[in-house]
Amino acid sequence: MGQKQDPGRVIRESKLNSIQVLRGIAALYVTIYHLKDVMPKDAAFRKEFEFIFGSGPAGVSLFFVISGFIMVFITSNTVLSGRNILRFIAKRLIRIWPAYTVITLGYCLLHSRLAPNPEWPSELLRSLLFIPLGNTPPPFYGYAVLNVGWSLNYEIYFYLLIAVSMLFSRLRWYAFFLMIAVTLVGIPTYYGVFTLKADKMNDLSSPYLNMVTNPIIWNFVYGVFLGLVYYNRALHDGIRTFLSWNMMAPTLLCLAIWQFLSGFLGGFGPFEWGLGSVAIFAVFVFHYQERIQKFPPWLVRLGDMSFSVYLLHVPVVVGLGFLFRKLGFPVYGEGTAMFFLSVAVTLIASRLSYEYLEVRLTSYLSQLLLARERVAVKEPVSR
């Protein structure tokens, strides 16, 4: 589990464009899966979209695999100290929480006009604190006020696992896998509910305990394992050689696409969509990343703003439907044309959100964090 780095060969970039492309594809896959529901079953292209994007939630599994890999990637050269661990947690929260909060509050304001709910203040608070809203259904556990926020509950929990493992310095990955063994194997086995199917996990009567023991987390573990392999010269070369065999990479990619299109082994478990996500990720990062000199810029840009796309597509389609009803044109709030309008507005809104919430606001908050750290370092000297 230790990392053996080969400087200058294994990673030459601060950002792997292949990963950005995958992020963009995953976000678009989930987005179209949700937005296609504005088309009636007999609408033009509905059957085609249903066939291609029927396994849209698989994009979440792919996101989780990517997150696992990225955590290895960004912490590989981190000096493990208490200050750096706190900085890691702060940066992860700054990256996610501001944009999520602004968009959730906007959606909450919109939805309160549509369907007032007296429980929303409590649900909003728990959503913004990344606490599941209910005990069922797995693995969503009550979703969140902004429904896609359920996956961010897992994301933040995974970051906490990484932060705790960093306390163990060079043994951190042993500590990480030990915590995974306890939460995903030990606790479920103790309660007699062990399963590898995320939607079949029995209720343990605690929303957060349900979440931390759900098999969907194995997707993060896949990503961590791939990250460790990426940094290990022998294993890295072994996978590259394997994927270079006659048509191996395109074959695995086609099999993964077939899985998603056919619905075969559909689900969030490690032996369901997790398998296809691992295959796609490995092929892109271990094979095509080194063979494709330049990915299409628009795909890389889509990956850059994938978080905003993921957060905004539901508020956009709900907001457009509300607007057409207010204007007295409810007929335009559904159908194939509405689908394409929703996609277009989502991309425009996501570009703005990425620029102002993800880049500028995050940069401002990061500078505040850095300034506070400088003050904290200078204070003892002044005394």
Coordinates of C-alpha atoms in Angstrom, one line a residue:
M1 CA 0.0 0.0 0.0
G2 CA 3.0 2.3 0.2
Q3 CA 3.7 4.7 -2.6
K4 CA 6.7 4.4 -4.8
Q5 CA 7.0 7.4 -6.9
D6 CA 8.8 7.8 -10.1
P7 CA 9.2 11.6 -10.4
G8 CA 8.7 13.1 -13.9
R9 CA 7.3 9.9 -15.3
V10 CA 4.1 8.8 -13.5
I11 CA 2.5 12.3 -13.2
R12 CA 3.7 15.2 -15.3
E13 CA 0.6 17.4 -14.9
S14 CA -1.1 19.1 -12.1
K15 CA -4.4 18.1 -13.7
L16 CA -5.0 15.0 -15.7
N17 CA -7.2 16.0 -18.6
S18 CA -8.5 12.5 -19.0
I19 CA -10.0 12.7 -15.5
Q20 CA -11.6 16.1 -16.4
V21 CA -13.1 14.5 -19.5
L22 CA -14.5 11.6 -17.4
R23 CA -16.0 14.1 -14.9
G24 CA -17.7 15.9 -17.7
I25 CA -19.1 12.7 -19.2
A26 CA -20.3 11.5 -15.7
A27 CA -22.0 14.8 -15.0
L28 CA -23.7 14.9 -18.4
Y29 CA -24.8 11.3 -18.0
V30 CA -26.5 12.0 -14.7
T31 CA -28.0 15.3 -16.0
I32 CA -29.6 13.8 -19.1
Y33 CA -30.9 10.9 -17.1
H34 CA -32.8 13.3 -14.9
L35 CA -33.8 15.8 -17.6
K36 CA -35.2 13.2 -20.0
D37 CA -38.2 12.9 -17.6
V38 CA -39.6 16.1 -19.0
M39 CA -40.4 14.3 -22.2
P40 CA -43.6 12.2 -22.3
K41 CA -43.1 8.6 -23.1
D42 CA -44.4 9.1 -26.6
A43 CA -42.3 12.2 -27.3
A44 CA -39.7 12.3 -30.0
F45 CA -36.3 10.8 -29.0
R46 CA -37.7 9.6 -25.6
K47 CA -37.0 5.9 -26.3
E48 CA -33.5 6.7 -27.6
F49 CA -32.6 8.7 -24.6
E50 CA -34.1 6.1 -22.3
F51 CA -31.9 3.5 -24.0
I52 CA -28.7 5.5 -23.9
F53 CA -29.1 7.2 -20.5
G54 CA -31.2 4.6 -18.6
S55 CA -28.3 3.9 -16.3
G56 CA -27.6 7.5 -15.7
P57 CA -27.0 7.1 -11.9
A58 CA -23.9 5.1 -12.9
G59 CA -22.3 8.5 -13.3
V60 CA -22.3 8.8 -9.5
S61 CA -20.3 5.6 -9.2
L62 CA -17.8 7.0 -11.7
F63 CA -17.6 10.2 -9.7
F64 CA -16.8 8.3 -6.6
V65 CA -14.1 6.3 -8.3
I66 CA -12.6 9.5 -9.6
S67 CA -12.7 11.1 -6.1
G68 CA -10.9 8.1 -4.6
F69 CA -8.1 8.5 -7.1
I70 CA -7.9 12.3 -6.7
M71 CA -7.5 12.0 -3.0
V72 CA -4.4 9.8 -3.5
F73 CA -3.2 12.3 -6.2
I74 CA -3.5 15.5 -4.2
T75 CA -2.2 14.1 -0.9
S76 CA 0.7 12.1 -2.4
N77 CA 3.3 14.8 -1.7
T78 CA 1.7 16.3 1.4
V79 CA 3.8 16.6 4.5
L80 CA 1.6 14.9 7.1
S81 CA 1.3 17.3 10.0
G82 CA -1.7 18.5 12.0
R83 CA -1.7 21.9 10.2
N84 CA -1.6 20.3 6.8
I85 CA -4.4 17.9 7.7
L86 CA -6.6 20.8 8.8
R87 CA -5.7 22.6 5.6
F88 CA -6.7 19.6 3.6
I89 CA -10.1 19.5 5.3
A90 CA -10.6 23.2 4.9
K91 CA -9.7 23.1 1.2
R92 CA -12.1 20.2 0.6
L93 CA -15.0 22.1 2.3
I94 CA -14.1 25.3 0.5
R95 CA -14.2 23.4 -2.8
I96 CA -17.7 22.0 -2.1
W97 CA -19.7 23.8 0.5
P98 CA -20.0 27.4 -0.8
A99 CA -21.4 26.5 -4.2
Y100 CA -23.5 23.7 -2.8
T101 CA -25.0 26.1 -0.2
V102 CA -25.7 29.0 -2.6
I103 CA -27.4 26.7 -5.1
T104 CA -29.3 24.8 -2.4
L105 CA -30.6 28.0 -0.9
G106 CA -31.7 29.2 -4.3
Y107 CA -33.5 25.9 -5.0
C108 CA -35.1 26.0 -1.5
L109 CA -36.4 29.5 -2.2
L110 CA -37.8 28.3 -5.5
H111 CA -39.3 25.2 -4.2
S112 CA -41.0 27.0 -1.2
R113 CA -43.0 28.8 -3.8
L114 CA -44.1 25.5 -5.4
A115 CA -44.7 23.3 -2.3
P116 CA -44.3 24.9 1.1
N117 CA -42.9 22.4 3.7
P118 CA -42.8 23.2 7.4
E119 CA -40.0 20.7 7.9
W120 CA -37.7 22.5 5.5
P121 CA -35.7 24.6 8.0
S122 CA -34.6 21.4 9.8
E123 CA -34.0 19.5 6.5
L124 CA -32.1 22.4 5.1
L125 CA -29.7 22.6 8.1
R126 CA -29.1 18.8 8.0
S127 CA -28.5 18.9 4.2
L128 CA -26.0 21.7 4.5
L129 CA -24.2 19.8 7.3
F130 CA -24.1 16.7 5.0
I131 CA -26.3 14.7 7.4
P132 CA -28.7 12.1 5.7
L133 CA -32.4 13.0 6.1
G134 CA -33.7 9.5 6.7
N135 CA -33.1 5.8 7.3
T136 CA -34.4 4.7 3.9
P137 CA -34.2 4.1 1.0
P138 CA -30.6 3.0 0.6
P139 CA -28.2 4.4 -0.5
F140 CA -30.0 7.8 -0.7
Y141 CA -31.3 7.9 2.9
G142 CA -33.8 10.7 2.5
Y143 CA -31.8 12.4 -0.2
A144 CA -31.3 16.2 0.6
V145 CA -33.2 19.4 0.1
L146 CA -31.4 19.6 -3.2
N147 CA -31.9 16.0 -4.1
V148 CA -28.5 15.3 -5.7
G149 CA -26.9 16.4 -2.4
W150 CA -27.2 12.9 -1.1
S151 CA -24.0 11.9 -2.9
L152 CA -22.1 14.8 -1.3
N153 CA -22.9 13.3 2.1
Y154 CA -20.8 10.3 1.1
E155 CA -18.1 12.6 -0.5
I156 CA -17.6 14.6 2.7
Y157 CA -17.5 11.4 4.8
F158 CA -14.9 10.0 2.5
Y159 CA -12.8 13.1 2.9
L160 CA -13.0 12.7 6.7
L161 CA -11.8 9.1 6.3
I162 CA -8.8 10.4 4.3
A163 CA -8.1 13.1 6.9
V164 CA -8.1 10.6 9.8
S165 CA -5.9 8.2 7.9
M166 CA -3.4 11.1 7.4
L167 CA -2.9 11.1 11.1
F168 CA -1.0 7.8 10.8
S169 CA 1.7 9.3 8.5
R170 CA 3.4 6.5 6.5
L171 CA 0.9 4.0 7.7
R172 CA -2.0 6.0 6.5
W173 CA -3.2 3.7 3.8
Y174 CA -3.1 0.8 6.1
A175 CA -5.2 2.8 8.5
F176 CA -7.6 3.8 5.7
F177 CA -8.1 0.2 4.6
L178 CA -8.5 -0.9 8.3
M179 CA -11.3 1.7 8.8
I180 CA -12.9 0.5 5.5
A181 CA -12.7 -3.1 6.8
V182 CA -14.4 -2.1 10.0
T183 CA -17.2 0.0 8.6
L184 CA -18.0 -1.9 5.4
V185 CA -17.3 -5.5 6.6
G186 CA -17.0 -5.6 10.4
I187 CA -20.1 -3.6 11.5
P188 CA -22.5 -5.0 8.9
T189 CA -21.3 -8.5 9.7
Y190 CA -21.8 -7.9 13.4
Y191 CA -25.4 -6.8 12.8
G192 CA -26.0 -9.6 10.3
V193 CA -26.7 -7.3 7.4
F194 CA -23.5 -7.6 5.3
T195 CA -24.2 -7.1 1.5
L196 CA -22.4 -5.8 -1.5
K197 CA -25.5 -4.3 -3.0
A198 CA -26.0 -0.7 -2.0
D199 CA -29.8 -0.7 -2.5
K200 CA -30.2 -3.9 -0.3
M201 CA -28.6 -2.6 2.8
N202 CA -30.8 -3.2 5.9
D203 CA -31.7 -0.3 8.2
L204 CA -29.5 0.0 11.2
S205 CA -31.8 2.6 12.8
S206 CA -29.4 5.5 12.4
P207 CA -29.1 7.6 9.2
Y208 CA -25.4 8.3 9.5
L209 CA -24.5 4.7 10.5
N210 CA -26.6 3.5 7.5
M211 CA -24.6 5.7 5.3
V212 CA -21.1 4.9 6.5
T213 CA -21.7 1.2 6.2
N214 CA -23.3 1.3 2.8
P215 CA -21.5 -0.7 0.0
I216 CA -21.6 2.3 -2.3
I217 CA -18.4 3.5 -0.5
W218 CA -16.5 0.6 -2.2
N219 CA -16.5 2.8 -5.3
F220 CA -14.2 5.3 -3.4
V221 CA -12.0 2.4 -2.3
Y222 CA -11.7 1.3 -6.0
G223 CA -10.4 4.8 -6.7
V224 CA -7.9 4.8 -3.9
F225 CA -6.6 1.5 -5.0
L226 CA -6.2 2.7 -8.6
G227 CA -4.4 5.8 -7.2
L228 CA -1.9 3.7 -5.3
V229 CA -1.3 1.5 -8.3
Y230 CA -0.7 4.7 -10.4
Y231 CA 2.1 5.7 -8.1
N232 CA 3.7 2.2 -8.0
R233 CA 6.0 1.9 -10.9
A234 CA 5.8 -1.9 -11.3
L235 CA 2.0 -2.1 -11.0
H236 CA 1.6 1.0 -13.2
D237 CA 3.7 -0.5 -15.9
G238 CA 1.9 -3.8 -15.5
I239 CA -1.5 -2.3 -16.1
R240 CA -0.3 -0.2 -19.0
T241 CA 1.2 -3.3 -20.6
F242 CA -2.1 -5.2 -20.0
L243 CA -4.2 -2.5 -21.6
S244 CA -1.8 -2.3 -24.6
W245 CA -2.4 -5.9 -25.6
N246 CA -4.4 -6.4 -28.8
M247 CA -7.6 -4.3 -28.5
M248 CA -7.7 -4.8 -24.7
A249 CA -8.4 -1.2 -23.9
P250 CA -11.2 -0.6 -26.5
T251 CA -12.7 -4.0 -25.6
L252 CA -12.9 -3.1 -21.9
L253 CA -14.4 0.3 -22.8
C254 CA -17.0 -1.3 -25.0
L255 CA -17.9 -3.9 -22.3
A256 CA -18.4 -1.0 -19.7
I257 CA -20.6 0.9 -22.2
W258 CA -22.5 -2.3 -22.9
Q259 CA -23.1 -2.8 -19.2
F260 CA -24.5 0.8 -18.8
L261 CA -26.7 0.5 -22.0
S262 CA -28.0 -3.0 -21.2
G263 CA -28.7 -2.5 -17.5
F264 CA -26.7 -5.6 -16.8
L265 CA -25.6 -5.7 -13.1
G266 CA -27.2 -2.2 -12.5
G267 CA -26.7 -0.7 -9.1
F268 CA -24.3 1.3 -6.9
G269 CA -22.5 -1.8 -5.5
P270 CA -18.9 -2.6 -6.2
F271 CA -19.8 -5.5 -8.5
E272 CA -22.4 -3.5 -10.3
W273 CA -21.8 -0.1 -11.9
G274 CA -18.6 0.0 -9.9
L275 CA -17.1 -2.6 -12.2
G276 CA -17.9 -0.6 -15.3
S277 CA -16.7 2.6 -13.7
V278 CA -13.3 1.1 -12.8
A279 CA -12.9 -0.2 -16.3
I280 CA -13.7 3.1 -17.9
F281 CA -11.4 5.0 -15.5
A282 CA -8.5 2.6 -15.8
V283 CA -8.7 2.7 -19.6
F284 CA -8.7 6.5 -19.8
V285 CA -6.0 7.1 -17.1
F286 CA -3.6 4.2 -17.7
H287 CA -4.0 4.0 -21.5
Y288 CA -5.5 6.9 -23.4
Q289 CA -4.1 9.6 -21.2
E290 CA -0.6 8.8 -22.5
R291 CA -1.8 8.3 -26.1
I292 CA -4.1 11.2 -26.7
Q293 CA -2.0 14.3 -26.9
K294 CA -5.0 16.7 -26.5
F295 CA -8.5 16.0 -25.5
P296 CA -11.3 18.3 -27.0
P297 CA -11.1 21.6 -25.1
W298 CA -14.9 21.7 -24.7
L299 CA -14.9 18.3 -23.0
V300 CA -12.1 19.4 -20.6
R301 CA -14.1 22.6 -19.9
L302 CA -17.2 20.5 -19.3
G303 CA -15.2 18.5 -16.8
D304 CA -14.0 21.7 -15.1
M305 CA -17.6 22.8 -14.5
S306 CA -19.0 19.3 -13.9
F307 CA -19.7 20.0 -10.2
S308 CA -21.9 23.0 -11.1
V309 CA -23.6 20.9 -13.9
Y310 CA -24.4 18.3 -11.3
L311 CA -25.8 20.7 -8.8
L312 CA -27.8 23.0 -11.2
H313 CA -29.6 20.7 -13.6
V314 CA -32.5 20.0 -11.2
P315 CA -33.0 23.6 -10.1
V316 CA -32.9 24.7 -13.8
V317 CA -35.6 22.3 -15.0
V318 CA -37.8 23.0 -12.0
G319 CA -37.3 26.8 -12.5
L320 CA -38.0 26.7 -16.2
G321 CA -41.3 24.8 -15.6
F322 CA -42.2 27.3 -12.9
L323 CA -41.5 30.2 -15.2
F324 CA -43.5 28.9 -18.1
R325 CA -46.5 28.3 -15.8
K326 CA -46.2 31.8 -14.4
L327 CA -46.1 33.2 -17.9
G328 CA -49.2 31.3 -18.9
F329 CA -47.5 28.9 -21.2
P330 CA -47.4 25.5 -19.3
V331 CA -47.4 23.6 -22.5
Y332 CA -43.7 24.6 -23.0
G333 CA -42.7 23.2 -19.7
E334 CA -42.5 19.7 -21.0
G335 CA -41.6 17.8 -24.1
T336 CA -38.5 17.3 -26.2
A337 CA -38.0 21.0 -26.8
M338 CA -38.1 21.6 -23.1
F339 CA -35.4 18.9 -22.6
F340 CA -33.0 20.6 -25.0
L341 CA -33.8 24.0 -23.5
S342 CA -33.1 22.6 -20.0
V343 CA -29.7 21.2 -21.1
A344 CA -28.7 24.5 -22.7
V345 CA -29.7 26.6 -19.7
T346 CA -28.0 24.2 -17.4
L347 CA -24.7 24.5 -19.3
I348 CA -25.0 28.3 -19.4
A349 CA -25.8 28.6 -15.7
S350 CA -23.0 26.1 -14.9
R351 CA -20.5 28.2 -16.7
L352 CA -21.5 31.2 -14.6
S353 CA -21.5 29.1 -11.4
Y354 CA -18.1 27.7 -12.2
E355 CA -16.6 31.1 -12.8
Y356 CA -18.2 33.0 -9.8
L357 CA -18.9 30.3 -7.2
E358 CA -16.3 27.6 -7.9
V359 CA -13.3 29.8 -9.0
R360 CA -13.7 33.3 -7.7
L361 CA -15.5 32.6 -4.4
T362 CA -13.3 29.6 -3.7
S363 CA -10.2 31.6 -4.5
Y364 CA -11.3 34.4 -2.1
L365 CA -12.0 31.9 0.7
S366 CA -8.7 30.2 0.1
Q367 CA -6.9 33.5 0.3
L368 CA -8.6 34.2 3.6
L369 CA -7.5 30.8 4.9
L370 CA -4.0 31.4 3.8
A371 CA -4.0 34.9 5.5
R372 CA -5.2 33.4 8.8
E373 CA -2.5 30.7 8.6
R374 CA 0.2 33.4 8.1
V375 CA -1.2 35.4 11.1
A376 CA -1.2 32.2 13.2
V377 CA 2.4 31.5 12.3
K378 CA 3.6 35.0 13.1
E379 CA 1.8 35.3 16.4
P380 CA 4.1 33.1 18.5
V381 CA 7.1 35.0 17.1
S382 CA 5.7 38.4 18.2
R383 CA 5.4 37.2 21.7

